[in-house]
Coordinates of C-alpha atoms in Angstrom, one line a residue:
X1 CA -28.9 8.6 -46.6
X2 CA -26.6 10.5 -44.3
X3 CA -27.6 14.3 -44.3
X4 CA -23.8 15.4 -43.6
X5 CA -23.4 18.5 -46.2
X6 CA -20.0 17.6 -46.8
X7 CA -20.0 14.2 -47.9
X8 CA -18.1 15.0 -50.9
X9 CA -14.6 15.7 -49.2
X10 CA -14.5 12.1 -48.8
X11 CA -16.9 10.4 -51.0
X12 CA -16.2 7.8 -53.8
X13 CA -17.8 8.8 -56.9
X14 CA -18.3 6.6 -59.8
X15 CA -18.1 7.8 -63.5
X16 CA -21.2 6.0 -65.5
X17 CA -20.9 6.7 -69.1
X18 CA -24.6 6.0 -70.0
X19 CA -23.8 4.5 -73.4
X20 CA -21.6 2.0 -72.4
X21 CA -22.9 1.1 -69.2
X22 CA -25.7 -1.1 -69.4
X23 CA -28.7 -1.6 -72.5
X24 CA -31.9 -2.2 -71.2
X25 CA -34.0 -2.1 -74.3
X26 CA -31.4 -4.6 -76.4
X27 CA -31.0 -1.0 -79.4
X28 CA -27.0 -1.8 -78.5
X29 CA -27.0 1.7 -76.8
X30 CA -26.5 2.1 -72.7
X31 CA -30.1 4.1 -71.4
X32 CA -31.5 4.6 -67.9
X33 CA -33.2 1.9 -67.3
X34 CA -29.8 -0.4 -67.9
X35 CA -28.4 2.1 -65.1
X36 CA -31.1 1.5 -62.6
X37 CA -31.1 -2.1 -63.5
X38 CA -27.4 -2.5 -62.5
X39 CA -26.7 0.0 -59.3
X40 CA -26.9 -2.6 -57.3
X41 CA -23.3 -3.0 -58.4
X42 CA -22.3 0.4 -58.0
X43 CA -23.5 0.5 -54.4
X44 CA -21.6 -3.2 -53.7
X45 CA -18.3 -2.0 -54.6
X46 CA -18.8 1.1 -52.3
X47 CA -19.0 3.9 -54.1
X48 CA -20.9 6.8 -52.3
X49 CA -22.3 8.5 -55.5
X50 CA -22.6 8.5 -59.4
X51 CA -22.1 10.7 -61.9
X52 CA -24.4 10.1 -64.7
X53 CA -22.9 11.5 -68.7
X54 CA -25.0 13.5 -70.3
X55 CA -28.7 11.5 -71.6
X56 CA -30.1 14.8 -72.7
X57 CA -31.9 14.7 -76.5
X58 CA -28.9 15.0 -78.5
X59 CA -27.6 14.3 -82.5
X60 CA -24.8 12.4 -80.8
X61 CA -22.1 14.1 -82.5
X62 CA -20.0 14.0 -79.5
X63 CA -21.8 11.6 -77.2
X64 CA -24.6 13.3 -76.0
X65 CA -22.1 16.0 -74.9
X66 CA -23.9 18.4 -78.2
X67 CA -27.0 19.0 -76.2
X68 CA -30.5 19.9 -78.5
X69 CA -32.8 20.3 -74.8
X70 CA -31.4 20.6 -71.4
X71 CA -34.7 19.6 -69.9
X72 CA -35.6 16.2 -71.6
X73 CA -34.3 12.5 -71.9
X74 CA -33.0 11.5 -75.3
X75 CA -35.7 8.6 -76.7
X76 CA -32.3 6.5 -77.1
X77 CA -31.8 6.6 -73.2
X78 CA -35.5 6.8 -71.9
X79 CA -38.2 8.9 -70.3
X80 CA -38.2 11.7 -67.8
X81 CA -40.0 9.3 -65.7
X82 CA -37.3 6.7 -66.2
X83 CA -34.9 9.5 -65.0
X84 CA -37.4 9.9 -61.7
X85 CA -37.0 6.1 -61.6
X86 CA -32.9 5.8 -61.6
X87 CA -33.1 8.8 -58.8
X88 CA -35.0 7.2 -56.8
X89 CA -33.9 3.8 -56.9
X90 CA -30.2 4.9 -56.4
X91 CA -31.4 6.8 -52.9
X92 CA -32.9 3.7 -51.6
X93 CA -29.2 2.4 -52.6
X94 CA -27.9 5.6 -50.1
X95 CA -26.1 6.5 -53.7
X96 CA -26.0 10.1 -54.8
X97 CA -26.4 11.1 -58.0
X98 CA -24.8 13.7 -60.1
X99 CA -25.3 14.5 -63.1
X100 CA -23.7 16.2 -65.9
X101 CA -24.0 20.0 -67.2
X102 CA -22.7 21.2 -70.2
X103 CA -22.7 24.8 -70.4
X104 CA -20.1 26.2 -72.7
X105 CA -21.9 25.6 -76.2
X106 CA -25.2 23.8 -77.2
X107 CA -25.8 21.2 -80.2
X108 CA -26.5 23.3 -83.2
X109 CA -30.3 21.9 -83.2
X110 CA -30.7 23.7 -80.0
X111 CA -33.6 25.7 -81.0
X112 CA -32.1 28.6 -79.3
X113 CA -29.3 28.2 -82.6
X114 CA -31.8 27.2 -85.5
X115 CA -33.5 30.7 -84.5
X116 CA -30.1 32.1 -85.2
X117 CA -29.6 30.8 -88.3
X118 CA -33.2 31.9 -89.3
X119 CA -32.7 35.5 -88.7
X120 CA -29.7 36.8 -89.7
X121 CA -28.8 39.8 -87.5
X122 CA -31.6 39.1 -85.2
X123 CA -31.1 39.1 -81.4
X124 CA -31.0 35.5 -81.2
X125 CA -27.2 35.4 -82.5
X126 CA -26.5 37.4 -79.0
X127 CA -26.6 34.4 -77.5
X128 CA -23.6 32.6 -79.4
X129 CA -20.6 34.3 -80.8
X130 CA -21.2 35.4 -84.6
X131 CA -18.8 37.4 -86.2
X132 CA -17.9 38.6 -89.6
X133 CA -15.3 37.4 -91.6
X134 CA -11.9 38.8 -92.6
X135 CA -11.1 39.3 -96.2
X136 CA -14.5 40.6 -97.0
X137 CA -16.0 37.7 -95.2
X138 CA -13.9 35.0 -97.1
X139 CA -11.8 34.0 -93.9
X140 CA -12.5 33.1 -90.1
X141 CA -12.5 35.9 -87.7
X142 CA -9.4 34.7 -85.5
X143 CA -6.9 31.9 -86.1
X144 CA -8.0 30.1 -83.4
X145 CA -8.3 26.4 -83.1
X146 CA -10.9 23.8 -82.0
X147 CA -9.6 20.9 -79.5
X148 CA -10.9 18.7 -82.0
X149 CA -9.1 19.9 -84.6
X150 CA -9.9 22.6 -87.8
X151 CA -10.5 26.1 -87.7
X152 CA -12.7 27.0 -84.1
X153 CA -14.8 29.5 -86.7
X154 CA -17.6 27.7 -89.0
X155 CA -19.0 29.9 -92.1
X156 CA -23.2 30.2 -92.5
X157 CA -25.1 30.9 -95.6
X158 CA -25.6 34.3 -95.0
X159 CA -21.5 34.5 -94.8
X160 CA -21.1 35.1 -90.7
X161 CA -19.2 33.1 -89.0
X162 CA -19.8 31.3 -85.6
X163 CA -17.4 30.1 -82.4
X164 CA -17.3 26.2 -81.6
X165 CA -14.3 25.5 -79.7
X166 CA -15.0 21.9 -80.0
X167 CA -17.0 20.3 -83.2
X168 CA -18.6 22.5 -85.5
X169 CA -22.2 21.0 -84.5
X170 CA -21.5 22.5 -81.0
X171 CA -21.8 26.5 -81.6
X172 CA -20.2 28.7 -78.2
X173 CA -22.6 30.4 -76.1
X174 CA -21.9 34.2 -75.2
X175 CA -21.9 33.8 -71.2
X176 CA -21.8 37.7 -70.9
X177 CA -25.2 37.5 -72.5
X178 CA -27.8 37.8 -69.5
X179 CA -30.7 35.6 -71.2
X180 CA -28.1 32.6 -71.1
X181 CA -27.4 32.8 -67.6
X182 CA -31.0 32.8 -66.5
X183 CA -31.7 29.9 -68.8
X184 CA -28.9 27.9 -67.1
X185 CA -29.7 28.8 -63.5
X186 CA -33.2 27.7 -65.0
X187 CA -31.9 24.6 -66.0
X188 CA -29.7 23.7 -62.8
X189 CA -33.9 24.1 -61.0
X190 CA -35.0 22.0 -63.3
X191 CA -33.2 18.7 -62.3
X192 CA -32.5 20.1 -58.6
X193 CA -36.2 19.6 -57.7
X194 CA -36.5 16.5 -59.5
X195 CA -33.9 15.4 -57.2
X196 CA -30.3 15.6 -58.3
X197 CA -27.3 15.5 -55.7
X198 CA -25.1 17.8 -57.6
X199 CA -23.9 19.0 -60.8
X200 CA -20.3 17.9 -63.0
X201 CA -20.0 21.2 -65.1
X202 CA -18.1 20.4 -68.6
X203 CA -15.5 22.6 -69.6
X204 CA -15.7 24.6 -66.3
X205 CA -12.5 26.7 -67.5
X206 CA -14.0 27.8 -71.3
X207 CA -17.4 29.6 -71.0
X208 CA -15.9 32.9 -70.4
X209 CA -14.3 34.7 -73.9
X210 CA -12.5 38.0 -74.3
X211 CA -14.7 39.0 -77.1
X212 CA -13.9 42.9 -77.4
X213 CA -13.4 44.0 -80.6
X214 CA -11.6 43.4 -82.8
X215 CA -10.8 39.9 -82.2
X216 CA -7.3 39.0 -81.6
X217 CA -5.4 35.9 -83.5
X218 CA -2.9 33.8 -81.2
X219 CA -0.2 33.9 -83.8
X220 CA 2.2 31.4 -85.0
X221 CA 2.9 28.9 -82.1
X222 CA 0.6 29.7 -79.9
X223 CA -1.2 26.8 -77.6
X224 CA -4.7 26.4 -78.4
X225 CA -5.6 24.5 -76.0
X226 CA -3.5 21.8 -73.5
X227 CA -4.4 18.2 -72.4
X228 CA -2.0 18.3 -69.0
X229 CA 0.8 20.6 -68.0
X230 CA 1.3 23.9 -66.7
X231 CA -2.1 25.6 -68.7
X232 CA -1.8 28.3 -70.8
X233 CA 0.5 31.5 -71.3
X234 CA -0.8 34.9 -70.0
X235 CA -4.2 36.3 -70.9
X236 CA -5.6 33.6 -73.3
X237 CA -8.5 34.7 -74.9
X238 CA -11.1 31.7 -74.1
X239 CA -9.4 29.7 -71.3
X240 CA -9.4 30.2 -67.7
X241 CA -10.4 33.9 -67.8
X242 CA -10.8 35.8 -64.8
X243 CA -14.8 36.1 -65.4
X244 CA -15.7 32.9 -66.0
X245 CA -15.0 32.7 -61.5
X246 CA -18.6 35.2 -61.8
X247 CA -20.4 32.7 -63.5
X248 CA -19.2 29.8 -61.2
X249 CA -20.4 32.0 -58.6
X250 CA -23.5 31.8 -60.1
X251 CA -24.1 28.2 -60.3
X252 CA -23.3 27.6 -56.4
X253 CA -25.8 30.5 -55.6
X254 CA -28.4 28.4 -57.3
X255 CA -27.3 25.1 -55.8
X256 CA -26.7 26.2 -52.0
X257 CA -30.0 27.3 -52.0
X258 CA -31.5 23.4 -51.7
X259 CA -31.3 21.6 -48.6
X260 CA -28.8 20.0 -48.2
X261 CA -26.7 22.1 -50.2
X262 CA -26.0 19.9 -53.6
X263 CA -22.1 19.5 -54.5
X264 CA -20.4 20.9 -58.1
X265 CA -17.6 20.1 -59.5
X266 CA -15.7 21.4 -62.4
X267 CA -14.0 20.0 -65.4
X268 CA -11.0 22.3 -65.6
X269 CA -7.7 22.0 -67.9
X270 CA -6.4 25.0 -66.1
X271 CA -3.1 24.6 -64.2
X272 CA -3.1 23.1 -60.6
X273 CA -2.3 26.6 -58.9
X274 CA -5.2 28.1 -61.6
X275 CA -7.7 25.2 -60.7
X276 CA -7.6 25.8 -57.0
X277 CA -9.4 29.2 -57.7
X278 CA -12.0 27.1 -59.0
X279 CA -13.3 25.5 -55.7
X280 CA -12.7 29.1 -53.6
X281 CA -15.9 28.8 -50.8
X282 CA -17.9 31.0 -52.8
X283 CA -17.2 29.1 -56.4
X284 CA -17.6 25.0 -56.6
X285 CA -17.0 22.1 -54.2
X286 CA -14.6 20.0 -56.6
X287 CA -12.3 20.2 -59.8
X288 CA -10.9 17.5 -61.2
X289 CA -7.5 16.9 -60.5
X290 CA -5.9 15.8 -64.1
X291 CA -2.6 16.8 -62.7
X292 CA -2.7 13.2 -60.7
X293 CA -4.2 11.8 -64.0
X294 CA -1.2 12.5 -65.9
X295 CA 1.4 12.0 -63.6
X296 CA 2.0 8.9 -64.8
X297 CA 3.9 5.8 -63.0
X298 CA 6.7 7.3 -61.4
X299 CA 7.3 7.5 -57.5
X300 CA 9.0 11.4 -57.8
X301 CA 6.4 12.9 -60.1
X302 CA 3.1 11.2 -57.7
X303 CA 4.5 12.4 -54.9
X304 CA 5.3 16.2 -56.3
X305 CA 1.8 16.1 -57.7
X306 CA 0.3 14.9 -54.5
X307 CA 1.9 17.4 -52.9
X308 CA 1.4 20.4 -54.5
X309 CA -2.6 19.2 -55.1
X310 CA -3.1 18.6 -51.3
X311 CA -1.5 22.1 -50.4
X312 CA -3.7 23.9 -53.2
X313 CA -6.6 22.1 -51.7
X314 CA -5.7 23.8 -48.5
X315 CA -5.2 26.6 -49.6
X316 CA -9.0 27.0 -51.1
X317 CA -10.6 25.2 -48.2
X318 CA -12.0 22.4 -50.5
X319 CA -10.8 18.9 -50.3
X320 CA -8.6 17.0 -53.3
X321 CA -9.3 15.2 -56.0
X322 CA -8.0 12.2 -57.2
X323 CA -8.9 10.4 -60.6
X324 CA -7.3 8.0 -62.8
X325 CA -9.5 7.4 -65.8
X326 CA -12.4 8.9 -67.3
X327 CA -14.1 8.7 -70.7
X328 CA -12.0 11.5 -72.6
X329 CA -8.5 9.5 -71.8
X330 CA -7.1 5.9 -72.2
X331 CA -7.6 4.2 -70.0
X332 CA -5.2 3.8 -66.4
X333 CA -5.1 0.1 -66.8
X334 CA -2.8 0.4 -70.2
X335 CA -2.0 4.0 -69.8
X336 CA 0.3 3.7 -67.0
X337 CA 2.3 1.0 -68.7
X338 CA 3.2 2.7 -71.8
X339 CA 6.7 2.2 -72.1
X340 CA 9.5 3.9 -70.2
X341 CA 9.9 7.7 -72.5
X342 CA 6.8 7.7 -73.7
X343 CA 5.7 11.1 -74.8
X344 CA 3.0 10.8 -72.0
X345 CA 0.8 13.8 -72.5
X346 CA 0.8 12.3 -76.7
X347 CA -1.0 9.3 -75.5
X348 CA -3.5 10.6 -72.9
X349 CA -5.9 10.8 -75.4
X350 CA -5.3 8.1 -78.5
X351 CA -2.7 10.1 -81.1
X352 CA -2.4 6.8 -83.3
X353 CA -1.5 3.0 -82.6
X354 CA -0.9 1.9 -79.3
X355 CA 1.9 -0.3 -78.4
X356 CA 1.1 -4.2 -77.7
X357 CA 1.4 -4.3 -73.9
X358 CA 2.1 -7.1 -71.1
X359 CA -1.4 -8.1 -69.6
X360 CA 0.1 -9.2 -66.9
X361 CA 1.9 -6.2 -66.2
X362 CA -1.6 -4.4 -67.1
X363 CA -3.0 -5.9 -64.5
X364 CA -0.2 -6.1 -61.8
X365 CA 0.4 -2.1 -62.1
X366 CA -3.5 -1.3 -62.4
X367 CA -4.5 -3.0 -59.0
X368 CA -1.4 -1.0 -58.0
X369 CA -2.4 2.4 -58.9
X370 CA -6.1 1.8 -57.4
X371 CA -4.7 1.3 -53.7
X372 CA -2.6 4.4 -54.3
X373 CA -6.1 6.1 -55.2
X374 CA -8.0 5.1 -52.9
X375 CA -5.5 5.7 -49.9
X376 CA -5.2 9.2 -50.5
X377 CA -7.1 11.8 -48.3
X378 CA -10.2 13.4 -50.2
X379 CA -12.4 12.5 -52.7
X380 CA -11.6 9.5 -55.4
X381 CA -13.3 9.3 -58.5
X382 CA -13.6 6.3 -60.6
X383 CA -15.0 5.7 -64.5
X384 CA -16.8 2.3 -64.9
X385 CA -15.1 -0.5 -65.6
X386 CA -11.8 0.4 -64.0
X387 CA -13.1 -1.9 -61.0
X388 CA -12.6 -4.4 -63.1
X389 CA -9.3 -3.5 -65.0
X390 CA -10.4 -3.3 -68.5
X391 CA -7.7 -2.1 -70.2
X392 CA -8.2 0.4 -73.5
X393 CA -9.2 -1.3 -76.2
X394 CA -7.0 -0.1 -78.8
X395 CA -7.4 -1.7 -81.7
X396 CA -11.3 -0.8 -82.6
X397 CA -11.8 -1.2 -86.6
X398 CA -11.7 2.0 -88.1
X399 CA -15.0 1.8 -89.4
X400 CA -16.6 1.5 -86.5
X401 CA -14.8 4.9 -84.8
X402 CA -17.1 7.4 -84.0
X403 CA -15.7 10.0 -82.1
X404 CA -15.4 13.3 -83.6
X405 CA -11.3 14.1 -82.4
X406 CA -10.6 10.9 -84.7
X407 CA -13.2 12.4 -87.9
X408 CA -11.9 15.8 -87.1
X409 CA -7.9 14.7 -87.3
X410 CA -8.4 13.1 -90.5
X411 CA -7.6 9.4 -89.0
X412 CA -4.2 10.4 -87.6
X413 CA -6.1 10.4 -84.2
X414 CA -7.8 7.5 -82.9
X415 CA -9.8 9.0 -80.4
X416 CA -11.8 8.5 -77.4
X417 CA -13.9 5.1 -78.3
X418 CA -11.4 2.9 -77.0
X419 CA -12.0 3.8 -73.6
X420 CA -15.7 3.8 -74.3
X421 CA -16.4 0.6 -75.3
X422 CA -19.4 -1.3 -73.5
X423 CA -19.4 -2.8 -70.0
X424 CA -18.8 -6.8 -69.6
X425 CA -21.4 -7.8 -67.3
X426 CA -21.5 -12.2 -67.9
X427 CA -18.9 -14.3 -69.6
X428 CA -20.9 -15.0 -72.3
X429 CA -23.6 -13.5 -74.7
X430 CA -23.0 -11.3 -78.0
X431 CA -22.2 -8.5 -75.9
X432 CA -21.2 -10.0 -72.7
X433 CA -24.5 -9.0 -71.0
X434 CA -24.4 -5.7 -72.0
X435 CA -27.6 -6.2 -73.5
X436 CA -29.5 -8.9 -75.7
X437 CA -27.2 -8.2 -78.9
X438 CA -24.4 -6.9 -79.9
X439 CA -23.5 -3.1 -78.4
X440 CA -22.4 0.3 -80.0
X441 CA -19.0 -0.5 -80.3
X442 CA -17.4 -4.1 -80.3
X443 CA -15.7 -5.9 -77.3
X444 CA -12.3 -7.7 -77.3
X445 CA -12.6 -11.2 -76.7
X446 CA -10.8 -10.8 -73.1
X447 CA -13.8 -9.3 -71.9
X448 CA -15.8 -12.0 -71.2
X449 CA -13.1 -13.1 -68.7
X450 CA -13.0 -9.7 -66.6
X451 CA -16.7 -9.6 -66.8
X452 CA -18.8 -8.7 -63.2
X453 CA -19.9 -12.3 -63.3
X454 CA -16.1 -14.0 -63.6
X455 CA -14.5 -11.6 -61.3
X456 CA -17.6 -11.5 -58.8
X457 CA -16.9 -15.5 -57.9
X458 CA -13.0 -15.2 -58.1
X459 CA -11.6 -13.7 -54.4
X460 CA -8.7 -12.8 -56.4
X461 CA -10.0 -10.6 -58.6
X462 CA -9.9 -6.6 -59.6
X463 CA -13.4 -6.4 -58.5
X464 CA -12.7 -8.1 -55.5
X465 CA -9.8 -5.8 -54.0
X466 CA -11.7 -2.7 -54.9
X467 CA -14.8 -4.0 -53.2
X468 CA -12.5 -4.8 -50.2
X469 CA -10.7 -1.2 -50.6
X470 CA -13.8 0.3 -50.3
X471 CA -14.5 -1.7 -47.2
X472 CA -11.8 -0.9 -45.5
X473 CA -11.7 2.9 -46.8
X474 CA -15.5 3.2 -45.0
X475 CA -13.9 1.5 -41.7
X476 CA -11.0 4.5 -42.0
X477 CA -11.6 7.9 -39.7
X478 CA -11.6 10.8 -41.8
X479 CA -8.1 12.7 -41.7
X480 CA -7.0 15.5 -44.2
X481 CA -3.4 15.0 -43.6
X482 CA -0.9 12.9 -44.7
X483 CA 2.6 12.5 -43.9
X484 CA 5.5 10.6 -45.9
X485 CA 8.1 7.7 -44.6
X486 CA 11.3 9.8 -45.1
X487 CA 13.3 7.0 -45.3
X488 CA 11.0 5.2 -48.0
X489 CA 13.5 3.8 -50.7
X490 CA 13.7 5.3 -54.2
X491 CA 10.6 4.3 -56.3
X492 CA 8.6 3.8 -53.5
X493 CA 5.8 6.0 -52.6
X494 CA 5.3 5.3 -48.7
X495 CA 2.8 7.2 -46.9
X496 CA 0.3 7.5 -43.5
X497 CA -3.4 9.0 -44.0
X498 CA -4.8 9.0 -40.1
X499 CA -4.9 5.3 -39.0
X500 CA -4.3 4.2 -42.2
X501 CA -0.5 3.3 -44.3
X502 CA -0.1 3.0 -47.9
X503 CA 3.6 1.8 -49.6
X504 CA 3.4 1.5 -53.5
X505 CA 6.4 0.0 -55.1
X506 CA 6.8 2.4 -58.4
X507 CA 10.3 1.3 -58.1
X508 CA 12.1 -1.8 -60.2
X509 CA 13.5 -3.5 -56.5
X510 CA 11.9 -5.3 -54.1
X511 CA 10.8 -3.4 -50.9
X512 CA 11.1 -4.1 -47.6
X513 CA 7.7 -4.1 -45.6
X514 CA 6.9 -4.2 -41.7
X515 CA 7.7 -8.2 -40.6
X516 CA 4.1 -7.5 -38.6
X517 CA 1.3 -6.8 -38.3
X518 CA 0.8 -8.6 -41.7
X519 CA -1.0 -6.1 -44.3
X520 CA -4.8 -5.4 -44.3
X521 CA -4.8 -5.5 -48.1
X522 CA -2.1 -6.1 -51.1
X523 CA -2.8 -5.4 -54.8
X524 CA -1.0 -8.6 -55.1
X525 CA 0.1 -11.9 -53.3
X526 CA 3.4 -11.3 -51.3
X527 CA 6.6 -13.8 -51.3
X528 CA 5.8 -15.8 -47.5
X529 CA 9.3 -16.2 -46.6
X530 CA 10.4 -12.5 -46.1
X531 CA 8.2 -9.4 -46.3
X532 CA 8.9 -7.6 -49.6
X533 CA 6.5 -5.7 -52.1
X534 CA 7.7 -6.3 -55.4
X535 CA 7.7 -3.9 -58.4
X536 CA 4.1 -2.5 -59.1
X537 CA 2.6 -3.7 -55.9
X538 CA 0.9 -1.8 -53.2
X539 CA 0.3 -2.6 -49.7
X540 CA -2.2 -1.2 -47.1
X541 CA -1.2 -1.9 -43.2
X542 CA -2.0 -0.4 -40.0
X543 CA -0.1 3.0 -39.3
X544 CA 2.4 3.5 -36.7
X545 CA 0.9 5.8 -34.8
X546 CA 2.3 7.6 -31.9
X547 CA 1.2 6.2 -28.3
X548 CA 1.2 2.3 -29.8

């Protein structure tokens, strides 16, 4: 593996959700030993590094991200050896491996929290946020709201109350308490000298609270929390505070003392402009970019967000971000062909029935968006599956729904599962070769179709163009700066990254491309008597540059 320290600024990472990934012990669940089983796919198609969900012992309230021991494997997933195992089988691969950290709140079996609850005003509660109740206890301290919906505040037999921004079964840790940063700077050594690459950090933007007394309410109005847009309004209480940069600071102290320094990367809902502070030289590598995620398919709005991302970058001295799907939104493949007005940031993540969509136009926009992705200067990030462009699967029974935002809403929100559903690894088989029987959540039919096994013999496929993306990406000299086609048409996104040209067709007309040199790579096949990209096609081709 190359020792360059900064591999990240350029490096394709790919998302593997370990319980949809791969089964290796036929219990329907993805584990660790399906993972090491199946990189050899992962370091095919190109990718430069993973980025493993969380396999920690868990209740699996929120898939695995409700964490009961930061230093163990969940039985479900495996051993600590078989975590030893996947490391060092994806090094001999030259892949990376990063894995997740989720340091805001704990699973309520944590036994850090069932010594809370045993001794009621004992030191333990320090360590979350316990409060008493208004009304003589009867009501929660604040007004505030969970993400996934309910009160944020959840009542205890002796009558406190506790903080869970998300599900009630994940209780808020008190960051300003010192016992919790040591145990997490504990925890990042833990899995640093067992040989981990780096660190994703979940909720990057949340662990820090303003928790002076008394406790102030929101009001009537107020925005709990955001999926996309410009962030919050002011001082917010638990998002994006100015001290949560201290315990970022932290967390790369820890890391940068390994050789080679080990990346991190936040997941931040802050604003663009907020996020950048985030990935400052002395805080984390990466954030996310979800600015890019929720553009959606529109030449004007990707290029302002491509813009202003790219500039931010610079101005932080990290590199961009760029990432299209993940396991928390639907996924790119149907996403970005929601219909014309769509309230966009309403179905990022699943707010009730999904429109029937084109597969056709599915496809055609999807293999689209990935050249656009993967043209762009920095890092690209991509969740499992979109290599082969599995749409979301929208219409999961609701019986077999397991995500707490769709419990939490009552049913009027469907959730996260339908991005989740397991990998289709052969045509055939009760789960597609996902494992020996059926998996955690059913497959569509279609699958079998765009499984790694059709699409690896078909030169035509999804697979196929990102495996030759990636091809060509690695052949590409490195070059932070790109520069637009000012007279690219409306709807047309037409750009130069160092040697390399990329012209997207977000329009609804035919564009006119270069008569030669023919294209290195098209999402799609072009008309042979003239050269025109049509609608929702993208083209790569040799840059103009000066001198030739």
């Amino acid at each position: 593996m190359s020792e360059n320290h900064a591999w990240w600024r350029r490096a394709v990472i790919y998302q593997i959700y370990v319980r949809s990934f791969a089964d290796g012990d036929g219990d329907g669940l993805g584990d660790l030993p399906g993972i090491t089983a199946h990189l050899d796919h992962v370091a095919a198609l190109g990718a430069d590094a993973v980025w493993i969900t969380p396999f920690y012992p868990s209740p699996m309230v929120d898939g695995g991200y409700d964490v009961a021991d930061y230093r163990d494997v969940d039985p479900r997933f495996g051993t600590l050896a078989d975590a030893d195992s996947l490391l060092v089988h994806a090094h001999e691969l030259g892949l990376r491996v990063i894995v997740d950290i989720v340091p805001n709140h704990t699973s309520d079996q944590h036994a850090w929290f069932q010594q809370a609850l045993a001794e009621p005003g004992g030191p333990a509660r320090a360590r979350y946020v316990f409060r008493d109740g208004r009304d003589g206890g009867a009501t929660p301290p604040t007004d505030w709201r969970s993400v996934f919906g309910g009160p944020a505040w959840q009542r205890v037999p002796d009558g406190q109350w506790y903080l869970h921004l998300f599900a009630p079964e994940q209780p808020d840790l008190d960051w300003a308490h010192p016992e919790v940063v040591k145990e997490f700077h504990s925890v990042l050594r833990f899995w640093l000298d067992r040989g981990v690459d780096g660190f994703r950090f979940d909720v990057a933007h949340g662990m820090a609270k303003d928790l002076a007394e008394p406790l102030r309410d929101l009001g009537p109005g107020q925005v709990h929390h955001k999926i996309v847009g410009d962030g919050w309004e002011g001082d917010h209480p638990f998002w994006d505070r100015e001290s949560v940069h201290d315990i970022l600071r932290g967390f790369r102290q820890v890391t940068d003392a390994y050789r080679p320094p080990r990346v991190t990367v936040a997941e931040s809902w802050a604003a663009l402009d907020r996020r950048a502070l985030y990935t400052r030289p002395d805080e984390l590598h990466q954030a996310f970019n979800f600015d890019f995620l929720g553009a959606g398919w529109g030449a004007t709005a990707l290029r302002a967000t491509i813009d202003r991302s790219i500039a931010l970058a610079e101005t932080s001295g990290s590199a961009p971000t760029w990432v299209l799907s993940n396991h928390d939104v639907i996924r790119h493949a149907s996403r970005l062909c929601l219909p014309e007005g769509a309230d966009h940031e309403r179905w990022l993540v699943s707010g009730g029935t999904q429109p029937a969509l084109d597969p056709a136009a599915v496809r055609r926009r999807a293999r689209a968006a990935a050249l656009l992705l993967l043209a762009l200067p920095g890092a690209a990030y991509l969740y499992q599956g979109e290599e082969l462009g599995l749409p979301e699967v929208a219409d999961l029974p609701v019986d077999v729904l397991q995500d707490p935002v769709h419990r939490r809403s009552g049913g009027a929100r469907k959730g996260r599962d339908g991005c989740r559903v397991p990998l289709p690894w052969s045509r055939t088989g009760p789960s597609y070769g996902f494992g020996t029987g059926p998996g955690w959540l059913p497959q569509p039919d279609l699958f079998g179709a765009l499984s790694v096994e059709a699409q690896s013999e078909d030169p035509d496929s999804t697979l196929s163009l990102y495996r030759a993306a990636l091809r060509l990406r690695r052949t590409q000299p490195p070059s932070a700066h790109l520069s637009w086609n000012p007279s690219a048409p409306e709807g047309v996104l037409d750009f130069t990254v160092g040697a390399l040209r990329c012209v997207v067709n977000a329009g609804h007309e035919p564009a006119l491309l270069p008569a030669s040199p023919p294209p290195l790579l098209t999402s799609a096949r072009l008309p042979e008597a003239q050269p025109l990209l049509p609608p929702d096609t993208a083209a790569w081709l040799h840059a103009q540059l000066p001198g030739r």
